[in-house]
PDB file of C-alpha atoms in Angstrom:
ATOM      1  CA  MET W   1      -0.046   0.062   0.347  1.00 44.00           C
ATOM      2  CA  ASN W   2       1.339   3.465  -0.612  1.00 47.00           C
ATOM      3  CA  SER W   3       2.004   5.515   1.972  1.00 47.00           C
ATOM      4  CA  LEU W   4       1.284   9.057   0.636  1.00 42.00           C
ATOM      5  CA  PRO W   5      -1.659  10.773   1.801  1.00 47.00           C
ATOM      6  CA  ARG W   6      -5.070  10.139   0.123  1.00 49.00           C
ATOM      7  CA  HIS W   7      -5.206  13.920  -1.461  1.00 46.00           C
ATOM      8  CA  GLU W   8      -1.772  13.182  -2.882  1.00 47.00           C
ATOM      9  CA  LEU W   9      -2.640   9.881  -4.759  1.00 51.00           C
ATOM     10  CA  THR W  10      -5.548  11.523  -5.941  1.00 67.00           C
ATOM     11  CA  ALA W  11      -3.475  14.037  -7.257  1.00 71.00           C
ATOM     12  CA  GLN W  12      -0.842  11.826  -8.548  1.00 75.00           C
ATOM     13  CA  ALA W  13      -3.894  10.272 -10.503  1.00 76.00           C
ATOM     14  CA  ALA W  14      -5.211  13.266 -11.898  1.00 74.00           C
ATOM     15  CA  THR W  15      -1.718  14.299 -12.949  1.00 81.00           C
ATOM     16  CA  SER W  16      -0.860  10.800 -14.876  1.00 81.00           C
ATOM     17  CA  GLY W  17      -4.185  10.967 -16.474  1.00 79.00           C
ATOM     18  CA  SER W  18      -3.756  14.606 -17.756  1.00 81.00           C
ATOM     19  CA  ILE W  19      -0.232  13.669 -19.134  1.00 82.00           C
ATOM     20  CA  ALA W  20      -1.922  10.535 -20.837  1.00 82.00           C
ATOM     21  CA  LEU W  21      -4.648  12.953 -22.195  1.00 83.00           C
ATOM     22  CA  GLY W  22      -1.601  15.433 -23.519  1.00 81.00           C
ATOM     23  CA  SER W  23      -0.163  12.857 -25.305  1.00 84.00           C
ATOM     24  CA  ALA W  24      -2.843  11.830 -27.671  1.00 86.00           C
ATOM     25  CA  THR W  25      -1.979  12.468 -31.254  1.00 87.00           C
ATOM     26  CA  GLY W  26      -4.609  12.816 -34.163  1.00 88.00           C
ATOM     27  CA  GLN W  27      -7.455  14.839 -34.151  1.00 88.00           C
ATOM     28  CA  VAL W  28      -8.411  13.770 -30.851  1.00 88.00           C
ATOM     29  CA  GLY W  29      -4.802  14.897 -29.566  1.00 86.00           C
ATOM     30  CA  HIS W  30      -5.490  18.437 -31.665  1.00 85.00           C
ATOM     31  CA  VAL W  31      -9.181  18.533 -29.938  1.00 86.00           C
ATOM     32  CA  LEU W  32      -7.623  18.025 -26.382  1.00 82.00           C
ATOM     33  CA  ALA W  33      -4.669  20.341 -26.636  1.00 83.00           C
ATOM     34  CA  ALA W  34      -7.175  23.152 -27.648  1.00 83.00           C
ATOM     35  CA  VAL W  35      -9.393  22.598 -24.479  1.00 79.00           C
ATOM     36  CA  THR W  36      -8.711  24.288 -21.377  1.00 70.00           C
ATOM     37  CA  ALA W  37      -9.689  23.239 -18.245  1.00 67.00           C
ATOM     38  CA  LYS W  38     -11.879  25.898 -17.535  1.00 70.00           C
ATOM     39  CA  GLU W  39     -13.979  25.010 -20.462  1.00 74.00           C
ATOM     40  CA  ILE W  40     -14.673  21.448 -19.139  1.00 76.00           C
ATOM     41  CA  ALA W  41     -18.025  21.541 -16.491  1.00 77.00           C
ATOM     42  CA  LEU W  42     -17.984  18.769 -14.440  1.00 76.00           C
ATOM     43  CA  LYS W  43     -20.497  19.950 -11.519  1.00 80.00           C
ATOM     44  CA  SER W  44     -20.853  16.848  -9.472  1.00 82.00           C
ATOM     45  CA  LYS W  45     -21.122  16.386  -5.496  1.00 85.00           C
ATOM     46  CA  ASN W  46     -20.220  12.825  -6.053  1.00 88.00           C
ATOM     47  CA  VAL W  47     -18.995   9.849  -7.798  1.00 87.00           C
ATOM     48  CA  ALA W  48     -22.304   8.872  -9.220  1.00 90.00           C
ATOM     49  CA  GLU W  49     -23.651  12.167 -10.221  1.00 91.00           C
ATOM     50  CA  LEU W  50     -20.077  12.428 -12.313  1.00 88.00           C
ATOM     51  CA  ALA W  51     -20.824   9.180 -13.469  1.00 91.00           C
ATOM     52  CA  ASP W  52     -24.230  10.278 -15.088  1.00 92.00           C
ATOM     53  CA  GLN W  53     -22.805  12.957 -16.527  1.00 90.00           C
ATOM     54  CA  VAL W  54     -19.407  11.428 -18.111  1.00 90.00           C
ATOM     55  CA  LEU W  55     -20.450   7.973 -19.074  1.00 93.00           C
ATOM     56  CA  PRO W  56     -23.099   8.915 -21.421  1.00 93.00           C
ATOM     57  CA  ALA W  57     -20.916  11.931 -22.917  1.00 91.00           C
ATOM     58  CA  LEU W  58     -18.032   8.955 -23.469  1.00 93.00           C
ATOM     59  CA  THR W  59     -20.946   7.180 -25.366  1.00 95.00           C
ATOM     60  CA  ALA W  60     -22.093  10.109 -27.314  1.00 93.00           C
ATOM     61  CA  ALA W  61     -18.828  11.207 -28.255  1.00 93.00           C
ATOM     62  CA  MET W  62     -17.801   7.611 -29.573  1.00 94.00           C
ATOM     63  CA  LEU W  63     -21.256   7.355 -31.337  1.00 94.00           C
ATOM     64  CA  LEU W  64     -20.453  11.144 -32.884  1.00 92.00           C
ATOM     65  CA  LEU W  65     -16.777   9.859 -33.915  1.00 93.00           C
ATOM     66  CA  LYS W  66     -17.650   6.687 -35.553  1.00 95.00           C
ATOM     67  CA  GLN W  67     -20.269   8.489 -38.040  1.00 94.00           C
ATOM     68  CA  GLN W  68     -17.621  10.880 -38.988  1.00 94.00           C
ATOM     69  CA  ASP W  69     -14.373   8.908 -38.884  1.00 94.00           C
ATOM     70  CA  ALA W  70     -13.798   5.344 -37.623  1.00 95.00           C
ATOM     71  CA  ALA W  71     -10.056   5.713 -37.244  1.00 94.00           C
ATOM     72  CA  GLU W  72     -10.509   8.860 -34.982  1.00 93.00           C
ATOM     73  CA  ALA W  73     -13.355   6.888 -33.054  1.00 94.00           C
ATOM     74  CA  ASP W  74     -10.533   3.956 -32.164  1.00 95.00           C
ATOM     75  CA  ASN W  75      -8.090   6.626 -31.391  1.00 94.00           C
ATOM     76  CA  PHE W  76     -10.584   8.401 -28.968  1.00 94.00           C
ATOM     77  CA  ARG W  77     -11.366   5.159 -27.349  1.00 96.00           C
ATOM     78  CA  SER W  78      -7.324   4.022 -26.759  1.00 94.00           C
ATOM     79  CA  THR W  79      -6.541   7.766 -25.729  1.00 93.00           C
ATOM     80  CA  VAL W  80      -9.482   7.833 -23.247  1.00 94.00           C
ATOM     81  CA  LEU W  81      -8.358   3.927 -21.706  1.00 94.00           C
ATOM     82  CA  VAL W  82      -4.620   4.882 -21.966  1.00 92.00           C
ATOM     83  CA  ALA W  83      -5.441   7.533 -19.511  1.00 91.00           C
ATOM     84  CA  VAL W  84      -7.758   5.353 -17.262  1.00 92.00           C
ATOM     85  CA  GLU W  85      -4.904   3.089 -16.964  1.00 89.00           C
ATOM     86  CA  THR W  86      -2.465   5.477 -16.255  1.00 88.00           C
ATOM     87  CA  ALA W  87      -4.265   7.274 -13.782  1.00 85.00           C
ATOM     88  CA  THR W  88      -5.567   4.111 -11.847  1.00 85.00           C
ATOM     89  CA  ARG W  89      -2.246   2.548 -12.049  1.00 81.00           C
ATOM     90  CA  PRO W  90      -1.672   0.927  -8.562  1.00 70.00           C
ATOM     91  CA  GLN W  91       1.562   1.666  -6.599  1.00 65.00           C
ATOM     92  CA  LYS W  92       1.836  -2.350  -5.695  1.00 70.00           C
ATOM     93  CA  GLY W  93      -0.640  -5.242  -6.458  1.00 75.00           C
ATOM     94  CA  GLY W  94      -3.571  -4.984  -8.738  1.00 77.00           C
ATOM     95  CA  PRO W  95      -6.423  -2.277  -9.065  1.00 80.00           C
ATOM     96  CA  SER W  96      -8.960  -2.303  -6.421  1.00 83.00           C
ATOM     97  CA  PRO W  97     -12.327  -3.792  -6.624  1.00 88.00           C
ATOM     98  CA  VAL W  98     -13.723  -0.170  -6.820  1.00 87.00           C
ATOM     99  CA  VAL W  99     -11.271   1.132  -9.268  1.00 87.00           C
ATOM    100  CA  ALA W 100     -11.374  -2.137 -11.518  1.00 89.00           C
ATOM    101  CA  ASP W 101     -15.375  -1.662 -11.371  1.00 93.00           C
ATOM    102  CA  MET W 102     -15.273   2.072 -12.567  1.00 92.00           C
ATOM    103  CA  THR W 103     -12.923   1.067 -15.457  1.00 93.00           C
ATOM    104  CA  ARG W 104     -15.190  -1.264 -16.662  1.00 96.00           C
ATOM    105  CA  LYS W 105     -17.870   0.818 -16.573  1.00 96.00           C
ATOM    106  CA  ILE W 106     -15.917   3.292 -18.627  1.00 95.00           C
ATOM    107  CA  THR W 107     -14.966   0.903 -21.228  1.00 97.00           C
ATOM    108  CA  ALA W 108     -18.581  -0.011 -21.410  1.00 97.00           C
ATOM    109  CA  ALA W 109     -19.349   3.036 -22.275  1.00 96.00           C
ATOM    110  CA  LEU W 110     -17.189   3.595 -24.894  1.00 96.00           C
ATOM    111  CA  ASP W 111     -18.127   0.124 -26.120  1.00 97.00           C
ATOM    112  CA  ALA W 112     -21.921   1.320 -26.327  1.00 97.00           C
ATOM    113  CA  ALA W 113     -21.770   3.136 -29.062  1.00 90.00           C
TER     114      ALA W 113
END
């Protein structure tokens, strides 16, 4: 188990995920590079509210991308999953059951398109 305080672990995960998103290529990379944190409106008080907002948005993004450019849809899916994997990479052992479940939900949202 990591000895860092929880808020530091959360900050590390956010930083790792952000770096992964910043490494995206193709049109997805260009779009992510143009978006600032202030432009992203995630207003939620808990994980359930956040999931209610983000998971359908992932599905909608995949639907739109598949209609416009299947290769970019694959690129977007890969980019999101790399960011999730990077952000949730455990220091020791495998991911916790909670993290594994949320990862499955994100993957399912991407694949629902």
